[in-house]
Amino acid sequence: MDALTRFFWFCSGVHQPTLEKHPTEHNKYVGIGATIFFTGVFAALSGGYAMYFVFKGDTAAVLFSIFFGLLWGLAIFNMDRYIVASINKNSSSGKQIAQATPRILLAIMIGMVISRPLELKIFDKEIRERLKVSYLNNQRSKIDTLNKAFTNKYTIELAKLNESKAQRDSLASGIKSDRQKLNFEVFGTKTDETSGVMGYGPYAKRKEEELKQRERNLDSVNADVSRMENFVAGRKQFDGLLSERLYTGKELDSLANIAGFADRNWALGQLSFNTNGTRDNTTALAVTFIGLLFIFFECLPVFVKMMSSRGPYDRSVENLENSQNHTSVKDRDYEIEVTDGVHDTRVSAETDRQKRNLTN
């Protein structure tokens, strides 16, 4: 416990030999040091998680994330330690607030930077689902754009193809109707267009010839349609339409898994809105309050230092600083007097030497 206490004292940036003389101040600076330490831990986790997504897919991604996480955590720890230690409790309240204001602003910025990667991890499931929707919509939009561009590029060919298909359908319908009429004529079914006499007579023969001619025409039209469909299919293959298709569920999962930090950060921002564009107040408040929690946690050491009263440790530090300042002033005076004395002696010695040279 003694080693842990001293470690937290180190984290708080206090002068330990002076603090040891004042037991009533020990717990206060243990709390401040612990807050600074755990802020650095959160910063290390946040930085490592963010860097993991930067190098995701690389075999050394874990090593990079651990190295950068430790480096980032130590940097934030050192900055927080300096911010708290630099607040002078021996100054007036107004001066303390003036000293703390830029430090609080800096702490807010640090809190925002720390909180974002951790928010990404907290809302990981929701971010994945939003990314899947985004990827699917983007792919659908891409396919629609390609289809529109293809339609505009081959307007004449597609119009001819549709015209040929309409002609084919019309011929097929006419052949079906003529075949039924021929059957009625052969079997003696009386209609407005049949004689009602059973047998294969001249009228039936004429109908059969007309039917064969229509079938030949249909075969010709089918050949044209097939040729034009092959041409269109070849153009689609050349323009890349056939290679584009909507993602499957597994493909969407894979894309969400390899999504980078920028995509995930964008998706986190989109969680505040529903898919129809309306604002999702519940999720927006959750994201906001989690961010504010980390910002407050980052500012907490400064607030604790400011709210704490001026204790015996602060007075001892002030006395120690005054004593050191006084010693520094006396050392300065000592050096000045010595320099002046040496200078006077040098002047006197040089004067005597030059007088002797003149008399000789």
CSV table of C-alpha atoms in Angstrom, one decimal:
chain,number,residue,atom,x,y,z
A,1,MET,CA,0.0,0.0,0.0
A,2,ASP,CA,2.9,2.4,0.7
A,3,ALA,CA,4.3,1.8,-2.7
A,4,LEU,CA,0.9,2.3,-4.3
A,5,THR,CA,0.4,5.5,-2.3
A,6,ARG,CA,3.7,6.9,-3.4
A,7,PHE,CA,2.9,6.0,-7.0
A,8,PHE,CA,-0.3,8.0,-6.9
A,9,TRP,CA,1.6,10.8,-5.3
A,10,PHE,CA,3.9,10.7,-8.2
A,11,CYS,CA,0.9,10.8,-10.6
A,12,SER,CA,-0.4,13.9,-8.8
A,13,GLY,CA,2.9,15.7,-9.3
A,14,VAL,CA,3.4,16.6,-5.7
A,15,HIS,CA,6.8,17.2,-3.9
A,16,GLN,CA,6.8,13.9,-1.9
A,17,PRO,CA,9.3,14.9,0.9
A,18,THR,CA,7.1,17.9,1.7
A,19,LEU,CA,3.8,15.9,1.5
A,20,GLU,CA,5.1,13.2,3.9
A,21,LYS,CA,5.2,15.8,6.6
A,22,HIS,CA,1.5,16.4,6.4
A,23,PRO,CA,-0.5,13.2,6.9
A,24,THR,CA,-3.9,14.9,6.6
A,25,GLU,CA,-3.1,15.7,2.9
A,26,HIS,CA,-2.1,12.2,1.9
A,27,ASN,CA,-5.5,10.9,0.9
A,28,LYS,CA,-6.4,14.0,-1.1
A,29,TYR,CA,-3.4,13.7,-3.4
A,30,VAL,CA,-3.8,9.9,-3.6
A,31,GLY,CA,-7.3,10.6,-5.1
A,32,ILE,CA,-6.0,13.2,-7.5
A,33,GLY,CA,-3.1,11.0,-8.6
A,34,ALA,CA,-5.5,8.0,-9.1
A,35,THR,CA,-7.8,10.1,-11.2
A,36,ILE,CA,-4.9,11.2,-13.4
A,37,PHE,CA,-3.6,7.6,-13.7
A,38,PHE,CA,-6.9,6.2,-14.8
A,39,THR,CA,-7.4,9.0,-17.2
A,40,GLY,CA,-4.1,7.9,-18.8
A,41,VAL,CA,-5.4,4.3,-18.8
A,42,PHE,CA,-8.5,5.2,-20.6
A,43,ALA,CA,-6.5,7.3,-23.1
A,44,ALA,CA,-4.2,4.3,-23.8
A,45,LEU,CA,-7.3,2.0,-24.4
A,46,SER,CA,-8.8,4.7,-26.6
A,47,GLY,CA,-5.7,5.3,-28.7
A,48,GLY,CA,-4.9,1.6,-29.0
A,49,TYR,CA,-8.4,0.9,-30.2
A,50,ALA,CA,-8.3,3.7,-32.7
A,51,MET,CA,-4.9,2.6,-34.1
A,52,TYR,CA,-6.1,-1.0,-34.4
A,53,PHE,CA,-8.7,0.1,-37.0
A,54,VAL,CA,-6.0,2.2,-38.8
A,55,PHE,CA,-3.9,-0.9,-39.3
A,56,LYS,CA,-6.7,-3.5,-39.3
A,57,GLY,CA,-5.8,-6.3,-41.7
A,58,ASP,CA,-2.1,-6.0,-41.2
A,59,THR,CA,-0.4,-8.8,-39.4
A,60,ALA,CA,1.3,-6.3,-37.0
A,61,ALA,CA,-2.0,-4.4,-36.2
A,62,VAL,CA,-2.1,-5.6,-32.6
A,63,LEU,CA,1.5,-4.6,-32.0
A,64,PHE,CA,1.0,-1.2,-33.6
A,65,SER,CA,-2.1,-0.6,-31.5
A,66,ILE,CA,-0.4,-1.7,-28.2
A,67,PHE,CA,2.7,0.5,-29.0
A,68,PHE,CA,0.6,3.6,-30.0
A,69,GLY,CA,-1.9,3.0,-27.1
A,70,LEU,CA,0.9,3.0,-24.5
A,71,LEU,CA,2.5,6.1,-26.2
A,72,TRP,CA,-0.7,8.0,-26.3
A,73,GLY,CA,-1.6,7.0,-22.7
A,74,LEU,CA,1.7,8.2,-21.4
A,75,ALA,CA,1.4,11.5,-23.3
A,76,ILE,CA,-2.0,12.2,-21.9
A,77,PHE,CA,-0.9,11.1,-18.4
A,78,ASN,CA,2.1,13.5,-18.6
A,79,MET,CA,-0.1,16.3,-19.8
A,80,ASP,CA,-2.7,15.8,-17.1
A,81,ARG,CA,0.0,15.6,-14.5
A,82,TYR,CA,1.5,18.9,-15.6
A,83,ILE,CA,-2.0,20.6,-15.8
A,84,VAL,CA,-2.9,19.6,-12.2
A,85,ALA,CA,0.6,20.3,-10.8
A,86,SER,CA,0.8,23.7,-12.4
A,87,ILE,CA,-2.3,25.1,-10.5
A,88,ASN,CA,-1.0,27.3,-7.7
A,89,LYS,CA,-3.2,27.0,-4.6
A,90,ASN,CA,-1.4,29.8,-3.0
A,91,SER,CA,-2.8,32.3,-5.5
A,92,SER,CA,-6.1,34.1,-5.1
A,93,SER,CA,-9.3,32.5,-6.3
A,94,GLY,CA,-9.5,34.7,-9.4
A,95,LYS,CA,-5.9,33.9,-10.4
A,96,GLN,CA,-6.6,30.2,-9.9
A,97,ILE,CA,-9.6,30.4,-12.2
A,98,ALA,CA,-7.5,32.3,-14.7
A,99,GLN,CA,-4.8,29.7,-14.4
A,100,ALA,CA,-7.3,26.8,-14.7
A,101,THR,CA,-9.4,28.1,-17.6
A,102,PRO,CA,-6.9,27.2,-20.5
A,103,ARG,CA,-6.2,24.0,-18.7
A,104,ILE,CA,-9.9,23.1,-18.5
A,105,LEU,CA,-10.3,23.9,-22.2
A,106,LEU,CA,-7.4,21.7,-23.0
A,107,ALA,CA,-8.8,19.0,-20.7
A,108,ILE,CA,-12.1,19.2,-22.6
A,109,MET,CA,-10.3,18.7,-26.0
A,110,ILE,CA,-8.4,15.8,-24.6
A,111,GLY,CA,-11.7,14.3,-23.2
A,112,MET,CA,-13.3,14.6,-26.6
A,113,VAL,CA,-10.4,12.9,-28.3
A,114,ILE,CA,-10.3,10.1,-25.7
A,115,SER,CA,-14.1,9.5,-25.7
A,116,ARG,CA,-14.6,9.0,-29.4
A,117,PRO,CA,-12.8,5.7,-29.9
A,118,LEU,CA,-14.4,4.3,-26.7
A,119,GLU,CA,-17.8,5.4,-27.9
A,120,LEU,CA,-17.1,3.5,-31.1
A,121,LYS,CA,-16.6,0.3,-29.0
A,122,ILE,CA,-19.6,0.9,-26.8
A,123,PHE,CA,-21.9,1.3,-29.9
A,124,ASP,CA,-20.1,-1.3,-31.9
A,125,LYS,CA,-23.2,-3.4,-32.7
A,126,GLU,CA,-25.4,-0.5,-33.7
A,127,ILE,CA,-22.5,0.9,-35.9
A,128,ARG,CA,-22.2,-2.4,-37.7
A,129,GLU,CA,-25.9,-2.5,-38.5
A,130,ARG,CA,-25.8,1.2,-39.8
A,131,LEU,CA,-22.7,0.4,-41.9
A,132,LYS,CA,-24.5,-2.6,-43.5
A,133,VAL,CA,-27.5,-0.4,-44.4
A,134,SER,CA,-25.2,2.3,-45.8
A,135,TYR,CA,-23.1,-0.2,-47.9
A,136,LEU,CA,-26.3,-1.8,-49.2
A,137,ASN,CA,-27.8,1.5,-50.2
A,138,ASN,CA,-24.6,2.7,-51.8
A,139,GLN,CA,-24.4,-0.5,-53.9
A,140,ARG,CA,-28.1,-0.2,-54.9
A,141,SER,CA,-27.5,3.4,-55.9
A,142,LYS,CA,-24.4,2.4,-57.9
A,143,ILE,CA,-26.3,-0.3,-59.8
A,144,ASP,CA,-29.2,2.2,-60.5
A,145,THR,CA,-26.6,4.8,-61.8
A,146,LEU,CA,-25.0,2.2,-64.0
A,147,ASN,CA,-28.4,1.1,-65.4
A,148,LYS,CA,-29.4,4.7,-66.1
A,149,ALA,CA,-26.1,5.4,-67.8
A,150,PHE,CA,-26.5,2.2,-69.9
A,151,THR,CA,-30.0,3.1,-70.9
A,152,ASN,CA,-29.0,6.5,-72.0
A,153,LYS,CA,-26.0,5.2,-73.9
A,154,TYR,CA,-28.0,2.5,-75.8
A,155,THR,CA,-31.4,4.1,-76.1
A,156,ILE,CA,-31.8,3.2,-79.8
A,157,GLU,CA,-30.7,-0.4,-79.4
A,158,LEU,CA,-33.0,-0.9,-76.4
A,159,ALA,CA,-35.9,0.7,-78.1
A,160,LYS,CA,-35.5,-1.7,-81.1
A,161,LEU,CA,-35.2,-4.6,-78.7
A,162,ASN,CA,-38.5,-3.6,-77.0
A,163,GLU,CA,-40.2,-3.1,-80.3
A,164,SER,CA,-39.1,-6.6,-81.5
A,165,LYS,CA,-40.3,-8.1,-78.2
A,166,ALA,CA,-43.6,-6.5,-78.7
A,167,GLN,CA,-43.8,-7.7,-82.2
A,168,ARG,CA,-42.9,-11.2,-81.1
A,169,ASP,CA,-45.6,-11.2,-78.4
A,170,SER,CA,-48.2,-10.0,-80.9
A,171,LEU,CA,-47.2,-12.7,-83.4
A,172,ALA,CA,-47.3,-15.4,-80.7
A,173,SER,CA,-50.7,-14.3,-79.6
A,174,GLY,CA,-52.0,-14.2,-83.2
A,175,ILE,CA,-50.6,-17.7,-83.9
A,176,LYS,CA,-52.3,-19.1,-80.8
A,177,SER,CA,-55.6,-17.6,-82.0
A,178,ASP,CA,-55.2,-18.9,-85.5
A,179,ARG,CA,-54.3,-22.4,-84.3
A,180,GLN,CA,-57.5,-22.4,-82.3
A,181,LYS,CA,-59.6,-21.3,-85.3
A,182,LEU,CA,-57.9,-24.0,-87.4
A,183,ASN,CA,-58.9,-26.6,-84.8
A,184,PHE,CA,-62.5,-25.3,-84.8
A,185,GLU,CA,-62.6,-25.6,-88.6
A,186,VAL,CA,-61.3,-29.1,-88.7
A,187,PHE,CA,-63.5,-30.4,-86.0
A,188,GLY,CA,-66.6,-28.6,-87.3
A,189,THR,CA,-67.1,-26.1,-84.4
A,190,LYS,CA,-69.3,-23.3,-85.7
A,191,THR,CA,-68.1,-19.7,-85.1
A,192,ASP,CA,-68.3,-16.4,-86.9
A,193,GLU,CA,-65.0,-17.2,-88.7
A,194,THR,CA,-65.5,-21.0,-89.3
A,195,SER,CA,-67.9,-22.9,-91.6
A,196,GLY,CA,-69.0,-25.5,-89.0
A,197,VAL,CA,-68.4,-28.4,-91.5
A,198,MET,CA,-66.1,-31.1,-90.1
A,199,GLY,CA,-63.2,-32.0,-92.2
A,200,TYR,CA,-60.0,-30.7,-93.7
A,201,GLY,CA,-61.4,-28.5,-96.5
A,202,PRO,CA,-60.1,-25.6,-98.6
A,203,TYR,CA,-60.7,-23.1,-95.8
A,204,ALA,CA,-58.8,-25.2,-93.3
A,205,LYS,CA,-55.9,-25.6,-95.8
A,206,ARG,CA,-55.7,-21.8,-96.3
A,207,LYS,CA,-55.7,-21.2,-92.5
A,208,GLU,CA,-52.9,-23.8,-92.1
A,209,GLU,CA,-50.8,-22.0,-94.7
A,210,GLU,CA,-51.4,-18.6,-93.0
A,211,LEU,CA,-50.5,-20.2,-89.7
A,212,LYS,CA,-47.2,-21.6,-91.1
A,213,GLN,CA,-46.3,-18.2,-92.5
A,214,ARG,CA,-46.9,-16.6,-89.2
A,215,GLU,CA,-44.8,-19.2,-87.5
A,216,ARG,CA,-41.9,-18.5,-90.0
A,217,ASN,CA,-42.3,-14.8,-89.3
A,218,LEU,CA,-42.2,-15.5,-85.5
A,219,ASP,CA,-39.0,-17.6,-85.9
A,220,SER,CA,-37.4,-14.7,-87.8
A,221,VAL,CA,-38.5,-12.2,-85.1
A,222,ASN,CA,-37.3,-14.6,-82.3
A,223,ALA,CA,-33.9,-14.7,-84.1
A,224,ASP,CA,-33.7,-10.9,-84.2
A,225,VAL,CA,-34.7,-10.7,-80.5
A,226,SER,CA,-32.1,-13.3,-79.5
A,227,ARG,CA,-29.4,-11.5,-81.5
A,228,MET,CA,-30.3,-8.1,-80.0
A,229,GLU,CA,-30.5,-9.6,-76.5
A,230,ASN,CA,-27.0,-11.1,-77.0
A,231,PHE,CA,-25.7,-7.7,-78.1
A,232,VAL,CA,-27.2,-6.0,-75.1
A,233,ALA,CA,-25.9,-8.7,-72.7
A,234,GLY,CA,-22.4,-8.2,-74.2
A,235,ARG,CA,-22.6,-4.5,-73.8
A,236,LYS,CA,-23.7,-4.9,-70.2
A,237,GLN,CA,-20.8,-7.3,-69.6
A,238,PHE,CA,-18.4,-4.8,-71.2
A,239,ASP,CA,-19.8,-1.8,-69.2
A,240,GLY,CA,-19.6,-3.8,-65.9
A,241,LEU,CA,-23.3,-4.1,-65.2
A,242,LEU,CA,-23.3,-7.9,-64.9
A,243,SER,CA,-20.5,-7.9,-62.4
A,244,GLU,CA,-22.4,-5.5,-60.1
A,245,ARG,CA,-24.9,-7.1,-57.7
A,246,LEU,CA,-26.4,-6.4,-54.3
A,247,TYR,CA,-24.3,-7.6,-51.4
A,248,THR,CA,-25.2,-10.8,-49.5
A,249,GLY,CA,-25.5,-11.0,-45.8
A,250,LYS,CA,-22.1,-12.5,-45.4
A,251,GLU,CA,-20.5,-9.9,-47.7
A,252,LEU,CA,-22.1,-7.1,-45.6
A,253,ASP,CA,-20.8,-8.7,-42.4
A,254,SER,CA,-17.3,-8.9,-44.0
A,255,LEU,CA,-17.4,-5.2,-45.1
A,256,ALA,CA,-18.6,-4.1,-41.6
A,257,ASN,CA,-15.7,-6.1,-40.0
A,258,ILE,CA,-13.0,-4.4,-42.1
A,259,ALA,CA,-14.6,-0.9,-41.9
A,260,GLY,CA,-12.0,1.8,-41.1
A,261,PHE,CA,-12.0,4.4,-38.4
A,262,ALA,CA,-13.5,7.1,-40.7
A,263,ASP,CA,-16.5,4.9,-41.7
A,264,ARG,CA,-17.2,3.8,-38.1
A,265,ASN,CA,-16.9,7.4,-36.9
A,266,TRP,CA,-19.4,8.5,-39.6
A,267,ALA,CA,-21.7,5.7,-38.7
A,268,LEU,CA,-21.6,6.7,-35.0
A,269,GLY,CA,-22.7,10.2,-36.0
A,270,GLN,CA,-25.5,8.8,-38.0
A,271,LEU,CA,-26.9,6.9,-35.0
A,272,SER,CA,-28.5,10.1,-33.9
A,273,PHE,CA,-30.8,9.8,-36.9
A,274,ASN,CA,-33.3,7.2,-38.0
A,275,THR,CA,-33.0,5.6,-41.4
A,276,ASN,CA,-35.9,7.8,-42.6
A,277,GLY,CA,-33.9,11.0,-41.7
A,278,THR,CA,-35.8,11.9,-38.5
A,279,ARG,CA,-33.7,12.5,-35.3
A,280,ASP,CA,-33.4,9.6,-32.8
A,281,ASN,CA,-33.3,11.6,-29.6
A,282,THR,CA,-32.8,8.5,-27.4
A,283,THR,CA,-29.6,7.4,-29.1
A,284,ALA,CA,-28.4,11.0,-29.6
A,285,LEU,CA,-28.7,11.7,-25.9
A,286,ALA,CA,-26.9,8.4,-25.1
A,287,VAL,CA,-24.0,9.3,-27.3
A,288,THR,CA,-23.8,12.8,-26.0
A,289,PHE,CA,-23.9,11.9,-22.3
A,290,ILE,CA,-21.3,9.2,-22.8
A,291,GLY,CA,-19.0,11.8,-24.4
A,292,LEU,CA,-19.7,14.3,-21.7
A,293,LEU,CA,-18.9,11.6,-19.1
A,294,PHE,CA,-15.4,11.1,-20.5
A,295,ILE,CA,-14.9,14.9,-20.8
A,296,PHE,CA,-16.0,15.4,-17.2
A,297,PHE,CA,-13.7,12.5,-16.1
A,298,GLU,CA,-10.8,14.2,-17.9
A,299,CYS,CA,-11.6,17.6,-16.3
A,300,LEU,CA,-12.1,16.0,-12.8
A,301,PRO,CA,-8.4,16.3,-11.6
A,302,VAL,CA,-8.5,20.0,-12.4
A,303,PHE,CA,-11.8,20.5,-10.6
A,304,VAL,CA,-10.7,18.5,-7.6
A,305,LYS,CA,-7.5,20.5,-7.3
A,306,MET,CA,-9.4,23.8,-7.6
A,307,MET,CA,-12.2,22.8,-5.2
A,308,SER,CA,-9.7,21.6,-2.5
A,309,SER,CA,-8.9,24.1,0.2
A,310,ARG,CA,-5.5,25.5,0.8
A,311,GLY,CA,-3.9,22.9,3.1
A,312,PRO,CA,-0.7,22.6,5.1
A,313,TYR,CA,1.0,21.1,2.1
A,314,ASP,CA,0.3,24.1,0.0
A,315,ARG,CA,1.6,26.4,2.7
A,316,SER,CA,4.7,24.3,3.1
A,317,VAL,CA,5.3,24.4,-0.6
A,318,GLU,CA,4.9,28.2,-0.6
A,319,ASN,CA,7.3,28.5,2.3
A,320,LEU,CA,9.8,26.2,0.5
A,321,GLU,CA,9.5,28.2,-2.7
A,322,ASN,CA,9.9,31.5,-0.8
A,323,SER,CA,13.0,30.0,0.9
A,324,GLN,CA,14.4,28.8,-2.4
A,325,ASN,CA,13.7,32.2,-4.0
A,326,HIS,CA,15.4,33.9,-1.0
A,327,THR,CA,18.4,31.6,-1.4
A,328,SER,CA,18.5,32.2,-5.1
A,329,VAL,CA,18.5,36.0,-4.5
A,330,LYS,CA,21.3,35.7,-1.9
A,331,ASP,CA,23.2,33.5,-4.3
A,332,ARG,CA,22.8,36.1,-6.9
A,333,ASP,CA,24.0,38.9,-4.5
A,334,TYR,CA,26.9,36.7,-3.5
A,335,GLU,CA,28.0,36.2,-7.1
A,336,ILE,CA,27.6,39.9,-7.8
A,337,GLU,CA,29.7,40.9,-4.8
A,338,VAL,CA,32.4,38.3,-5.6
A,339,THR,CA,32.5,39.5,-9.2
A,340,ASP,CA,32.7,43.1,-8.2
A,341,GLY,CA,35.5,42.3,-5.7
A,342,VAL,CA,37.4,40.3,-8.3
A,343,HIS,CA,36.9,43.1,-10.8
A,344,ASP,CA,38.2,45.7,-8.4
A,345,THR,CA,41.3,43.6,-7.6
A,346,ARG,CA,42.0,43.0,-11.3
A,347,VAL,CA,41.7,46.8,-12.0
A,348,SER,CA,44.0,47.6,-9.1
A,349,ALA,CA,46.6,45.0,-10.1
A,350,GLU,CA,46.5,46.2,-13.7
A,351,THR,CA,46.9,49.8,-12.7
A,352,ASP,CA,50.0,49.0,-10.6
A,353,ARG,CA,51.5,47.1,-13.4
A,354,GLN,CA,51.1,49.8,-15.9
A,355,LYS,CA,52.5,52.4,-13.4
A,356,ARG,CA,55.6,50.3,-13.0
A,357,ASN,CA,56.1,50.1,-16.7
A,358,LEU,CA,55.9,53.9,-17.0
A,359,THR,CA,58.5,54.6,-14.3
A,360,ASN,CA,60.9,52.1,-15.8
